[in-house]
PDB file of C-alpha atoms in Angstrom:
ATOM      1  CA  MET A   1      26.225  -0.831 -42.825  1.00 65.00           C
ATOM      2  CA  ASN A   2      22.492  -0.740 -43.583  1.00 76.00           C
ATOM      3  CA  LYS A   3      19.938   1.137 -41.510  1.00 79.00           C
ATOM      4  CA  SER A   4      18.552  -2.016 -39.893  1.00 79.00           C
ATOM      5  CA  VAL A   5      21.961  -3.056 -38.510  1.00 81.00           C
ATOM      6  CA  THR A   6      22.714   0.514 -37.403  1.00 84.00           C
ATOM      7  CA  ALA A   7      19.346   0.646 -35.654  1.00 83.00           C
ATOM      8  CA  ASP A   8      19.959  -2.642 -33.839  1.00 83.00           C
ATOM      9  CA  LEU A   9      23.443  -1.581 -32.659  1.00 85.00           C
ATOM     10  CA  SER A  10      22.157   1.799 -31.495  1.00 84.00           C
ATOM     11  CA  LEU A  11      19.318   0.179 -29.574  1.00 85.00           C
ATOM     12  CA  LEU A  12      21.840  -2.217 -28.030  1.00 87.00           C
ATOM     13  CA  ALA A  13      23.764   0.812 -26.710  1.00 85.00           C
ATOM     14  CA  VAL A  14      20.500   2.156 -25.284  1.00 84.00           C
ATOM     15  CA  VAL A  15      19.832  -1.129 -23.488  1.00 87.00           C
ATOM     16  CA  PHE A  16      23.346  -1.120 -22.012  1.00 88.00           C
ATOM     17  CA  VAL A  17      22.685   2.322 -20.511  1.00 85.00           C
ATOM     18  CA  TRP A  18      19.324   1.211 -19.093  1.00 84.00           C
ATOM     19  CA  GLY A  19      20.718  -1.968 -17.575  1.00 85.00           C
ATOM     20  CA  ALA A  20      23.621  -0.113 -15.997  1.00 85.00           C
ATOM     21  CA  THR A  21      21.355   2.366 -14.180  1.00 87.00           C
ATOM     22  CA  PHE A  22      19.319  -0.042 -12.004  1.00 85.00           C
ATOM     23  CA  VAL A  23      21.843   0.146  -9.172  1.00 86.00           C
ATOM     24  CA  VAL A  24      22.200   3.943  -9.176  1.00 88.00           C
ATOM     25  CA  VAL A  25      18.406   4.398  -9.247  1.00 90.00           C
ATOM     26  CA  GLN A  26      17.992   2.046  -6.277  1.00 88.00           C
ATOM     27  CA  ASP A  27      20.553   4.094  -4.341  1.00 89.00           C
ATOM     28  CA  ALA A  28      18.772   7.359  -5.167  1.00 91.00           C
ATOM     29  CA  ILE A  29      15.237   6.262  -4.254  1.00 89.00           C
ATOM     30  CA  SER A  30      16.397   5.309  -0.776  1.00 87.00           C
ATOM     31  CA  PHE A  31      16.477   9.101  -0.262  1.00 89.00           C
ATOM     32  CA  LEU A  32      14.072  10.558  -2.831  1.00 90.00           C
ATOM     33  CA  ALA A  33      10.597   9.047  -3.349  1.00 89.00           C
ATOM     34  CA  PRO A  34      10.099   7.201  -6.688  1.00 90.00           C
ATOM     35  CA  PHE A  35       7.572   9.481  -8.415  1.00 92.00           C
ATOM     36  CA  SER A  36       9.457  12.590  -7.277  1.00 92.00           C
ATOM     37  CA  PHE A  37      12.654  11.093  -8.676  1.00 93.00           C
ATOM     38  CA  ASN A  38      11.020  10.302 -12.016  1.00 93.00           C
ATOM     39  CA  SER A  39       9.413  13.736 -12.312  1.00 95.00           C
ATOM     40  CA  ILE A  40      12.812  15.451 -11.904  1.00 94.00           C
ATOM     41  CA  ARG A  41      14.626  12.904 -14.061  1.00 94.00           C
ATOM     42  CA  PHE A  42      12.281  13.317 -16.999  1.00 94.00           C
ATOM     43  CA  PHE A  43      12.033  17.094 -16.560  1.00 96.00           C
ATOM     44  CA  LEU A  44      15.827  17.417 -16.827  1.00 95.00           C
ATOM     45  CA  ALA A  45      15.783  15.157 -19.880  1.00 94.00           C
ATOM     46  CA  PHE A  46      13.021  17.287 -21.408  1.00 95.00           C
ATOM     47  CA  LEU A  47      15.050  20.457 -20.857  1.00 95.00           C
ATOM     48  CA  ALA A  48      18.156  18.919 -22.435  1.00 92.00           C
ATOM     49  CA  LEU A  49      16.252  17.769 -25.518  1.00 91.00           C
ATOM     50  CA  PHE A  50      14.310  21.032 -25.801  1.00 92.00           C
ATOM     51  CA  LEU A  51      17.556  23.050 -25.853  1.00 91.00           C
ATOM     52  CA  PHE A  52      18.904  20.677 -28.500  1.00 88.00           C
ATOM     53  CA  TYR A  53      15.689  21.155 -30.487  1.00 88.00           C
ATOM     54  CA  LEU A  54      15.906  24.964 -30.253  1.00 87.00           C
ATOM     55  CA  PHE A  55      19.529  25.392 -31.309  1.00 84.00           C
ATOM     56  CA  PHE A  56      20.573  22.357 -33.345  1.00 78.00           C
ATOM     57  CA  THR A  57      17.639  21.173 -35.448  1.00 80.00           C
ATOM     58  CA  ASP A  58      15.987  22.224 -38.683  1.00 76.00           C
ATOM     59  CA  LYS A  59      12.468  23.230 -37.628  1.00 72.00           C
ATOM     60  CA  LYS A  60      11.163  22.647 -41.156  1.00 73.00           C
ATOM     61  CA  LYS A  61      12.214  18.992 -41.104  1.00 74.00           C
ATOM     62  CA  SER A  62      11.542  18.347 -37.423  1.00 77.00           C
ATOM     63  CA  HIS A  63       8.362  20.092 -36.317  1.00 82.00           C
ATOM     64  CA  PHE A  64       5.435  19.434 -34.005  1.00 86.00           C
ATOM     65  CA  THR A  65       2.173  18.210 -35.488  1.00 89.00           C
ATOM     66  CA  ARG A  66      -1.119  17.149 -33.975  1.00 90.00           C
ATOM     67  CA  LYS A  67      -0.100  13.555 -34.697  1.00 91.00           C
ATOM     68  CA  SER A  68       3.233  13.875 -32.891  1.00 91.00           C
ATOM     69  CA  VAL A  69       1.596  15.503 -29.859  1.00 94.00           C
ATOM     70  CA  THR A  70      -1.216  12.970 -29.458  1.00 95.00           C
ATOM     71  CA  SER A  71       1.143  10.063 -30.177  1.00 94.00           C
ATOM     72  CA  GLY A  72       3.700  11.420 -27.702  1.00 94.00           C
ATOM     73  CA  ILE A  73       1.076  11.661 -24.955  1.00 96.00           C
ATOM     74  CA  ILE A  74       0.095   8.015 -25.500  1.00 95.00           C
ATOM     75  CA  LEU A  75       3.733   6.919 -25.439  1.00 94.00           C
ATOM     76  CA  GLY A  76       4.303   9.044 -22.339  1.00 95.00           C
ATOM     77  CA  PHE A  77       1.429   7.358 -20.511  1.00 97.00           C
ATOM     78  CA  TRP A  78       2.866   3.848 -21.034  1.00 95.00           C
ATOM     79  CA  LEU A  79       6.359   5.062 -20.229  1.00 93.00           C
ATOM     80  CA  CYS A  80       5.229   6.773 -17.018  1.00 95.00           C
ATOM     81  CA  LEU A  81       3.359   3.662 -15.930  1.00 95.00           C
ATOM     82  CA  GLY A  82       6.364   1.472 -16.701  1.00 93.00           C
ATOM     83  CA  TYR A  83       8.936   3.591 -14.900  1.00 90.00           C
ATOM     84  CA  GLY A  84       6.632   4.364 -11.991  1.00 92.00           C
ATOM     85  CA  LEU A  85       5.959   0.686 -11.291  1.00 94.00           C
ATOM     86  CA  GLN A  86       9.592  -0.293 -11.900  1.00 90.00           C
ATOM     87  CA  THR A  87      10.949   2.394  -9.569  1.00 89.00           C
ATOM     88  CA  LEU A  88       8.449   1.431  -6.871  1.00 91.00           C
ATOM     89  CA  GLY A  89       9.417  -2.206  -7.307  1.00 90.00           C
ATOM     90  CA  LEU A  90      13.095  -1.358  -6.775  1.00 88.00           C
ATOM     91  CA  LEU A  91      12.212  -0.403  -3.204  1.00 87.00           C
ATOM     92  CA  TYR A  92      11.430  -4.065  -2.479  1.00 87.00           C
ATOM     93  CA  THR A  93      13.617  -6.154  -4.799  1.00 82.00           C
ATOM     94  CA  THR A  94      17.212  -6.274  -6.080  1.00 79.00           C
ATOM     95  CA  PRO A  95      18.501  -4.431  -9.176  1.00 81.00           C
ATOM     96  CA  ALA A  96      19.475  -7.656 -10.965  1.00 75.00           C
ATOM     97  CA  LYS A  97      16.133  -9.313 -10.290  1.00 77.00           C
ATOM     98  CA  ALA A  98      14.239  -6.201 -11.373  1.00 81.00           C
ATOM     99  CA  GLY A  99      16.250  -6.161 -14.596  1.00 79.00           C
ATOM    100  CA  PHE A 100      15.491  -9.806 -15.290  1.00 76.00           C
ATOM    101  CA  ILE A 101      11.751  -9.413 -14.712  1.00 79.00           C
ATOM    102  CA  THR A 102      11.651  -6.254 -16.843  1.00 80.00           C
ATOM    103  CA  GLY A 103      13.172  -8.373 -19.607  1.00 75.00           C
ATOM    104  CA  LEU A 104       9.990 -10.447 -19.742  1.00 74.00           C
ATOM    105  CA  SER A 105       8.737  -7.863 -22.224  1.00 75.00           C
ATOM    106  CA  VAL A 106      10.580 -10.032 -24.781  1.00 71.00           C
ATOM    107  CA  VAL A 107       7.677 -12.458 -24.439  1.00 74.00           C
ATOM    108  CA  LEU A 108       4.952  -9.873 -24.107  1.00 79.00           C
ATOM    109  CA  VAL A 109       5.750  -7.771 -27.181  1.00 80.00           C
ATOM    110  CA  PRO A 110       5.286 -10.514 -29.814  1.00 78.00           C
ATOM    111  CA  LEU A 111       2.178 -11.806 -28.029  1.00 76.00           C
ATOM    112  CA  LEU A 112       0.604  -8.364 -27.726  1.00 82.00           C
ATOM    113  CA  SER A 113       1.624  -7.530 -31.323  1.00 80.00           C
ATOM    114  CA  PHE A 114      -0.089 -10.715 -32.487  1.00 76.00           C
ATOM    115  CA  PHE A 115      -3.327 -10.076 -30.572  1.00 78.00           C
ATOM    116  CA  LEU A 116      -3.527  -6.294 -30.981  1.00 80.00           C
ATOM    117  CA  LEU A 117      -1.908  -5.694 -34.386  1.00 74.00           C
ATOM    118  CA  LYS A 118      -2.300  -9.121 -36.025  1.00 72.00           C
ATOM    119  CA  GLN A 119       1.438  -9.203 -36.850  1.00 72.00           C
ATOM    120  CA  ARG A 120       2.895 -12.635 -37.544  1.00 74.00           C
ATOM    121  CA  LEU A 121       6.432 -13.728 -36.691  1.00 71.00           C
ATOM    122  CA  ASN A 122       8.902 -15.448 -38.996  1.00 74.00           C
ATOM    123  CA  LYS A 123      10.514 -18.723 -37.904  1.00 81.00           C
ATOM    124  CA  ASN A 124      13.834 -17.245 -36.830  1.00 77.00           C
ATOM    125  CA  MET A 125      12.113 -14.639 -34.710  1.00 75.00           C
ATOM    126  CA  MET A 126      10.002 -17.325 -33.014  1.00 81.00           C
ATOM    127  CA  ILE A 127      13.136 -19.358 -32.285  1.00 85.00           C
ATOM    128  CA  GLY A 128      14.789 -16.250 -30.866  1.00 80.00           C
ATOM    129  CA  VAL A 129      11.791 -15.431 -28.700  1.00 79.00           C
ATOM    130  CA  ALA A 130      11.622 -19.023 -27.410  1.00 85.00           C
ATOM    131  CA  SER A 131      15.334 -19.051 -26.556  1.00 86.00           C
ATOM    132  CA  ALA A 132      15.183 -15.695 -24.781  1.00 79.00           C
ATOM    133  CA  THR A 133      12.023 -16.743 -22.934  1.00 79.00           C
ATOM    134  CA  ILE A 134      13.662 -19.896 -21.600  1.00 86.00           C
ATOM    135  CA  GLY A 135      16.706 -17.842 -20.619  1.00 81.00           C
ATOM    136  CA  LEU A 136      14.599 -15.349 -18.715  1.00 76.00           C
ATOM    137  CA  TYR A 137      12.741 -18.229 -17.023  1.00 78.00           C
ATOM    138  CA  MET A 138      16.016 -19.713 -15.817  1.00 80.00           C
ATOM    139  CA  ILE A 139      17.102 -16.329 -14.524  1.00 70.00           C
ATOM    140  CA  THR A 140      13.876 -15.571 -12.629  1.00 66.00           C
ATOM    141  CA  ALA A 141      11.725 -18.591 -11.834  1.00 66.00           C
ATOM    142  CA  LEU A 142      14.637 -20.861 -10.873  1.00 60.00           C
ATOM    143  CA  GLN A 143      16.084 -18.501  -8.295  1.00 59.00           C
ATOM    144  CA  ALA A 144      15.871 -19.404  -4.632  1.00 53.00           C
ATOM    145  CA  SER A 145      14.299 -16.128  -3.514  1.00 56.00           C
ATOM    146  CA  SER A 146      10.544 -15.750  -3.417  1.00 60.00           C
ATOM    147  CA  PHE A 147       8.404 -13.712  -5.807  1.00 67.00           C
ATOM    148  CA  GLY A 148       7.428 -10.716  -3.668  1.00 78.00           C
ATOM    149  CA  MET A 149       5.499  -7.471  -4.017  1.00 85.00           C
ATOM    150  CA  GLY A 150       8.481  -5.687  -5.574  1.00 86.00           C
ATOM    151  CA  ASP A 151       8.771  -8.416  -8.206  1.00 84.00           C
ATOM    152  CA  PHE A 152       5.046  -8.159  -8.970  1.00 89.00           C
ATOM    153  CA  LEU A 153       5.281  -4.381  -9.441  1.00 93.00           C
ATOM    154  CA  VAL A 154       8.222  -4.839 -11.819  1.00 89.00           C
ATOM    155  CA  LEU A 155       6.244  -7.483 -13.740  1.00 87.00           C
ATOM    156  CA  LEU A 156       3.434  -4.969 -14.236  1.00 93.00           C
ATOM    157  CA  SER A 157       6.031  -2.476 -15.427  1.00 93.00           C
ATOM    158  CA  ALA A 158       7.222  -5.040 -18.000  1.00 89.00           C
ATOM    159  CA  ILE A 159       3.698  -5.121 -19.445  1.00 91.00           C
ATOM    160  CA  SER A 160       3.725  -1.320 -19.669  1.00 94.00           C
ATOM    161  CA  PHE A 161       7.142  -1.305 -21.348  1.00 90.00           C
ATOM    162  CA  ALA A 162       5.908  -3.906 -23.840  1.00 89.00           C
ATOM    163  CA  MET A 163       3.013  -1.626 -24.755  1.00 92.00           C
ATOM    164  CA  HIS A 164       5.460   1.272 -25.081  1.00 90.00           C
ATOM    165  CA  ILE A 165       7.607  -0.708 -27.520  1.00 84.00           C
ATOM    166  CA  ILE A 166       4.566  -1.636 -29.605  1.00 88.00           C
ATOM    167  CA  THR A 167       3.142   1.886 -29.715  1.00 88.00           C
ATOM    168  CA  THR A 168       6.571   3.369 -30.467  1.00 85.00           C
ATOM    169  CA  GLY A 169       6.843   1.018 -33.442  1.00 80.00           C
ATOM    170  CA  LYS A 170       3.422   2.202 -34.556  1.00 82.00           C
ATOM    171  CA  TYR A 171       3.963   5.968 -34.260  1.00 86.00           C
ATOM    172  CA  ALA A 172       7.697   6.339 -34.965  1.00 80.00           C
ATOM    173  CA  ARG A 173       7.137   5.630 -38.668  1.00 80.00           C
ATOM    174  CA  HIS A 174       4.788   8.592 -39.041  1.00 82.00           C
ATOM    175  CA  CYS A 175       6.260  11.300 -36.747  1.00 84.00           C
ATOM    176  CA  SER A 176       9.531  13.204 -36.469  1.00 85.00           C
ATOM    177  CA  ALA A 177      11.680  11.563 -33.776  1.00 83.00           C
ATOM    178  CA  LEU A 178      12.643  14.622 -31.703  1.00 87.00           C
ATOM    179  CA  PRO A 179       9.169  16.220 -31.326  1.00 90.00           C
ATOM    180  CA  LEU A 180       7.681  12.805 -30.544  1.00 90.00           C
ATOM    181  CA  THR A 181      10.378  12.166 -27.923  1.00 89.00           C
ATOM    182  CA  LEU A 182       9.955  15.615 -26.380  1.00 93.00           C
ATOM    183  CA  VAL A 183       6.222  15.184 -25.941  1.00 95.00           C
ATOM    184  CA  GLN A 184       6.462  11.723 -24.414  1.00 94.00           C
ATOM    185  CA  ILE A 185       9.232  12.709 -21.978  1.00 94.00           C
ATOM    186  CA  GLY A 186       7.358  15.869 -20.982  1.00 96.00           C
ATOM    187  CA  THR A 187       4.238  13.761 -20.413  1.00 97.00           C
ATOM    188  CA  VAL A 188       6.138  11.366 -18.149  1.00 95.00           C
ATOM    189  CA  SER A 189       7.496  14.265 -16.083  1.00 96.00           C
ATOM    190  CA  ALA A 190       4.060  15.861 -15.706  1.00 96.00           C
ATOM    191  CA  LEU A 191       2.272  12.614 -14.827  1.00 96.00           C
ATOM    192  CA  SER A 192       5.031  11.625 -12.372  1.00 95.00           C
ATOM    193  CA  PHE A 193       4.760  15.027 -10.679  1.00 94.00           C
ATOM    194  CA  ILE A 194       0.983  14.602 -10.304  1.00 94.00           C
ATOM    195  CA  CYS A 195       1.496  11.106  -8.854  1.00 92.00           C
ATOM    196  CA  SER A 196       4.107  12.442  -6.426  1.00 92.00           C
ATOM    197  CA  LEU A 197       1.578  14.973  -5.118  1.00 90.00           C
ATOM    198  CA  LEU A 198      -1.117  12.317  -4.783  1.00 89.00           C
ATOM    199  CA  PHE A 199       0.817   9.379  -3.368  1.00 87.00           C
ATOM    200  CA  GLU A 200       4.012  10.606  -1.696  1.00 87.00           C
ATOM    201  CA  HIS A 201       4.613  12.346   1.614  1.00 80.00           C
ATOM    202  CA  PRO A 202       5.469  16.068   1.311  1.00 71.00           C
ATOM    203  CA  LYS A 203       8.640  15.599   3.370  1.00 69.00           C
ATOM    204  CA  THR A 204      10.068  13.253   0.738  1.00 66.00           C
ATOM    205  CA  GLN A 205       9.355  15.640  -2.151  1.00 71.00           C
ATOM    206  CA  PHE A 206      11.908  18.013  -3.573  1.00 75.00           C
ATOM    207  CA  GLN A 207      13.707  18.796  -0.305  1.00 82.00           C
ATOM    208  CA  LEU A 208      16.959  20.622  -1.023  1.00 84.00           C
ATOM    209  CA  ASP A 209      19.033  18.560   1.418  1.00 86.00           C
ATOM    210  CA  ILE A 210      17.765  15.369  -0.247  1.00 87.00           C
ATOM    211  CA  LEU A 211      18.219  16.639  -3.804  1.00 89.00           C
ATOM    212  CA  LEU A 212      21.833  17.594  -3.076  1.00 89.00           C
ATOM    213  CA  LYS A 213      22.859  14.175  -1.779  1.00 91.00           C
ATOM    214  CA  LYS A 214      25.585  12.784  -4.022  1.00 90.00           C
ATOM    215  CA  GLU A 215      23.644   9.551  -4.696  1.00 89.00           C
ATOM    216  CA  VAL A 216      20.606  11.539  -5.863  1.00 92.00           C
ATOM    217  CA  VAL A 217      22.582  14.057  -7.951  1.00 93.00           C
ATOM    218  CA  PHE A 218      24.598  11.315  -9.655  1.00 93.00           C
ATOM    219  CA  ALA A 219      21.515   9.199 -10.401  1.00 92.00           C
ATOM    220  CA  LEU A 220      19.513  12.137 -11.741  1.00 93.00           C
ATOM    221  CA  LEU A 221      22.287  13.288 -14.083  1.00 92.00           C
ATOM    222  CA  ILE A 222      23.095   9.813 -15.411  1.00 91.00           C
ATOM    223  CA  THR A 223      19.471   8.766 -15.902  1.00 92.00           C
ATOM    224  CA  ALA A 224      18.248  12.127 -17.243  1.00 93.00           C
ATOM    225  CA  ILE A 225      20.953  12.660 -19.866  1.00 90.00           C
ATOM    226  CA  PHE A 226      22.014   9.164 -20.910  1.00 88.00           C
ATOM    227  CA  ALA A 227      19.188   6.810 -19.886  1.00 87.00           C
ATOM    228  CA  THR A 228      16.364   9.174 -20.885  1.00 88.00           C
ATOM    229  CA  ALA A 229      17.229  12.027 -23.283  1.00 87.00           C
ATOM    230  CA  PHE A 230      19.754  10.111 -25.406  1.00 86.00           C
ATOM    231  CA  ALA A 231      18.138   6.696 -24.989  1.00 84.00           C
ATOM    232  CA  PHE A 232      14.572   7.568 -25.941  1.00 78.00           C
ATOM    233  CA  LEU A 233      15.593   9.830 -28.803  1.00 80.00           C
ATOM    234  CA  ALA A 234      17.659   6.945 -30.181  1.00 82.00           C
ATOM    235  CA  GLN A 235      14.834   4.445 -29.607  1.00 73.00           C
ATOM    236  CA  THR A 236      12.220   6.663 -31.248  1.00 74.00           C
ATOM    237  CA  TYR A 237      14.437   7.354 -34.273  1.00 79.00           C
ATOM    238  CA  PHE A 238      15.935   3.930 -34.881  1.00 80.00           C
ATOM    239  CA  GLN A 239      12.847   1.831 -34.120  1.00 71.00           C
ATOM    240  CA  ALA A 240      11.405   3.106 -37.393  1.00 74.00           C
ATOM    241  CA  TYR A 241      14.034   0.930 -39.145  1.00 80.00           C
ATOM    242  CA  THR A 242      13.394  -2.343 -37.321  1.00 77.00           C
ATOM    243  CA  THR A 243      10.488  -4.382 -35.930  1.00 74.00           C
ATOM    244  CA  ALA A 244       8.857  -4.335 -32.488  1.00 68.00           C
ATOM    245  CA  ALA A 245       9.635  -8.029 -31.932  1.00 68.00           C
ATOM    246  CA  ARG A 246      13.328  -7.543 -32.772  1.00 76.00           C
ATOM    247  CA  VAL A 247      13.460  -4.513 -30.456  1.00 75.00           C
ATOM    248  CA  ALA A 248      12.024  -6.680 -27.677  1.00 70.00           C
ATOM    249  CA  LEU A 249      14.764  -9.252 -28.218  1.00 74.00           C
ATOM    250  CA  ILE A 250      17.467  -6.596 -28.062  1.00 81.00           C
ATOM    251  CA  PHE A 251      15.841  -5.178 -24.943  1.00 74.00           C
ATOM    252  CA  SER A 252      16.026  -8.645 -23.364  1.00 73.00           C
ATOM    253  CA  LEU A 253      19.741  -7.921 -22.846  1.00 79.00           C
ATOM    254  CA  GLU A 254      18.818  -5.291 -20.264  1.00 79.00           C
ATOM    255  CA  PRO A 255      18.778  -7.843 -17.390  1.00 77.00           C
ATOM    256  CA  VAL A 256      22.198  -9.101 -18.464  1.00 79.00           C
ATOM    257  CA  PHE A 257      23.657  -5.601 -18.198  1.00 85.00           C
ATOM    258  CA  ALA A 258      21.742  -5.004 -14.958  1.00 82.00           C
ATOM    259  CA  ALA A 259      23.194  -8.192 -13.456  1.00 79.00           C
ATOM    260  CA  LEU A 260      26.739  -7.342 -14.531  1.00 83.00           C
ATOM    261  CA  THR A 261      26.424  -3.870 -13.023  1.00 84.00           C
ATOM    262  CA  SER A 262      25.004  -5.308  -9.792  1.00 82.00           C
ATOM    263  CA  PHE A 263      27.861  -7.791  -9.628  1.00 81.00           C
ATOM    264  CA  ILE A 264      30.531  -5.130 -10.163  1.00 82.00           C
ATOM    265  CA  MET A 265      29.052  -2.358  -8.009  1.00 79.00           C
ATOM    266  CA  ILE A 266      27.318  -4.131  -5.105  1.00 75.00           C
ATOM    267  CA  GLY A 267      28.665  -7.683  -5.287  1.00 73.00           C
ATOM    268  CA  GLU A 268      25.401  -9.392  -6.261  1.00 69.00           C
ATOM    269  CA  THR A 269      26.305 -12.978  -7.150  1.00 69.00           C
ATOM    270  CA  PHE A 270      25.476 -15.130 -10.195  1.00 70.00           C
ATOM    271  CA  THR A 271      24.131 -18.673 -10.072  1.00 76.00           C
ATOM    272  CA  ILE A 272      24.620 -21.350 -12.721  1.00 82.00           C
ATOM    273  CA  SER A 273      21.037 -20.916 -13.931  1.00 80.00           C
ATOM    274  CA  MET A 274      21.592 -17.164 -14.311  1.00 75.00           C
ATOM    275  CA  VAL A 275      24.693 -17.722 -16.452  1.00 80.00           C
ATOM    276  CA  VAL A 276      22.880 -20.276 -18.639  1.00 85.00           C
ATOM    277  CA  GLY A 277      19.919 -17.906 -18.918  1.00 80.00           C
ATOM    278  CA  CYS A 278      22.162 -15.075 -20.088  1.00 77.00           C
ATOM    279  CA  CYS A 279      23.672 -17.335 -22.751  1.00 83.00           C
ATOM    280  CA  LEU A 280      20.221 -18.318 -23.998  1.00 84.00           C
ATOM    281  CA  ILE A 281      19.255 -14.651 -24.284  1.00 79.00           C
ATOM    282  CA  PHE A 282      22.328 -13.992 -26.438  1.00 75.00           C
ATOM    283  CA  ALA A 283      21.406 -17.042 -28.552  1.00 82.00           C
ATOM    284  CA  GLY A 284      17.918 -15.612 -29.016  1.00 79.00           C
ATOM    285  CA  ILE A 285      19.336 -12.312 -30.262  1.00 71.00           C
ATOM    286  CA  ILE A 286      21.593 -14.079 -32.761  1.00 72.00           C
ATOM    287  CA  ALA A 287      18.781 -16.326 -34.018  1.00 76.00           C
ATOM    288  CA  ALA A 288      16.525 -13.336 -34.622  1.00 68.00           C
ATOM    289  CA  GLU A 289      19.259 -11.604 -36.643  1.00 62.00           C
ATOM    290  CA  ILE A 290      19.699 -14.516 -39.121  1.00 67.00           C
ATOM    291  CA  PRO A 291      18.044 -13.538 -42.423  1.00 62.00           C
ATOM    292  CA  VAL A 292      14.946 -15.431 -43.501  1.00 63.00           C
ATOM    293  CA  LYS A 293      13.855 -16.380 -46.981  1.00 60.00           C
ATOM    294  CA  LYS A 294      12.092 -13.660 -48.896  1.00 54.00           C
ATOM    295  CA  LYS A 295       8.825 -15.540 -48.999  1.00 50.00           C
ATOM    296  CA  GLU A 296       8.663 -15.501 -45.203  1.00 46.00           C
ATOM    297  CA  GLU A 297       9.239 -11.780 -44.894  1.00 45.00           C
ATOM    298  CA  MET A 298       6.341  -9.418 -44.741  1.00 47.00           C
ATOM    299  CA  PRO A 299       6.685  -6.436 -47.109  1.00 49.00           C
ATOM    300  CA  ASP A 300       7.159  -3.040 -45.485  1.00 47.00           C
ATOM    301  CA  GLU A 301       3.938  -1.784 -47.055  1.00 45.00           C
ATOM    302  CA  GLU A 302       1.990  -4.662 -45.537  1.00 45.00           C
ATOM    303  CA  ILE A 303       3.527  -4.061 -42.100  1.00 39.00           C
ATOM    304  CA  MET A 304       2.640  -0.389 -42.219  1.00 39.00           C
ATOM    305  CA  GLU A 305      -0.922  -1.165 -43.289  1.00 44.00           C
ATOM    306  CA  GLU A 306      -1.364  -3.522 -40.353  1.00 40.00           C
ATOM    307  CA  VAL A 307       0.184  -1.095 -37.856  1.00 38.00           C
ATOM    308  CA  SER A 308      -1.778   1.945 -39.050  1.00 34.00           C
TER     309      SER A 308
END
């Protein structure tokens, strides 16, 4: 199995974890305010990764540089903005709908890559993007419920996540994965803590009786270890072996996993358009994975020149 296929399968596992956590996060933020939740979540993830870095890594091969620190701060800013807006949005919309709208980054990544990085897409990737876009449209725009404030906040988070995917693709090729991940996760925790002090009521922040509620404890452990520490280390490492547009297509499966979790855990129902939309997303993934002719592929050196 080559590195590209391994990267895609690993990122698929990451997306499954993310999609499955929408419901548990919504349960937790009914008790603990969103920025407070994110500050603790990312701090626990930072601690877990830092301990791993101290005891299980070769410091000569995986070390902090000025590049990894500055890059990690930039990635952390987009990640904090994305998760902050998404978590706020979950106060006003459903987990499945939030997952579907977050998946709109599948459209935004290729467009932003084209305008910001001048990266072109091959034909199969464009077909995949078009199929996934139509699928996401059927899942969101064709639903009976209105597009409210929560949906708008999640849409803004999708833009932030798209920028995070693009910048990760840019910096992951030039920095060690673990130091880069540590810096970005630490940045998210710090920025979320500052936002919690600025925008949230003191009574909703870090109260022991709230932190010990089973919904909060469960959500913090699941999201910190699996959906943050493991997920972002895997994304940062494996995205160096694939393209930002392909990552966006894989990430478009997040709403599918979010919907399945919502259906199983809280009984959220599927409509015909949602089922068709999910199928189109899968078709988009498959289309993007079909090899293209050599003349249509952009050499790795050329990609790196355009990204740098």
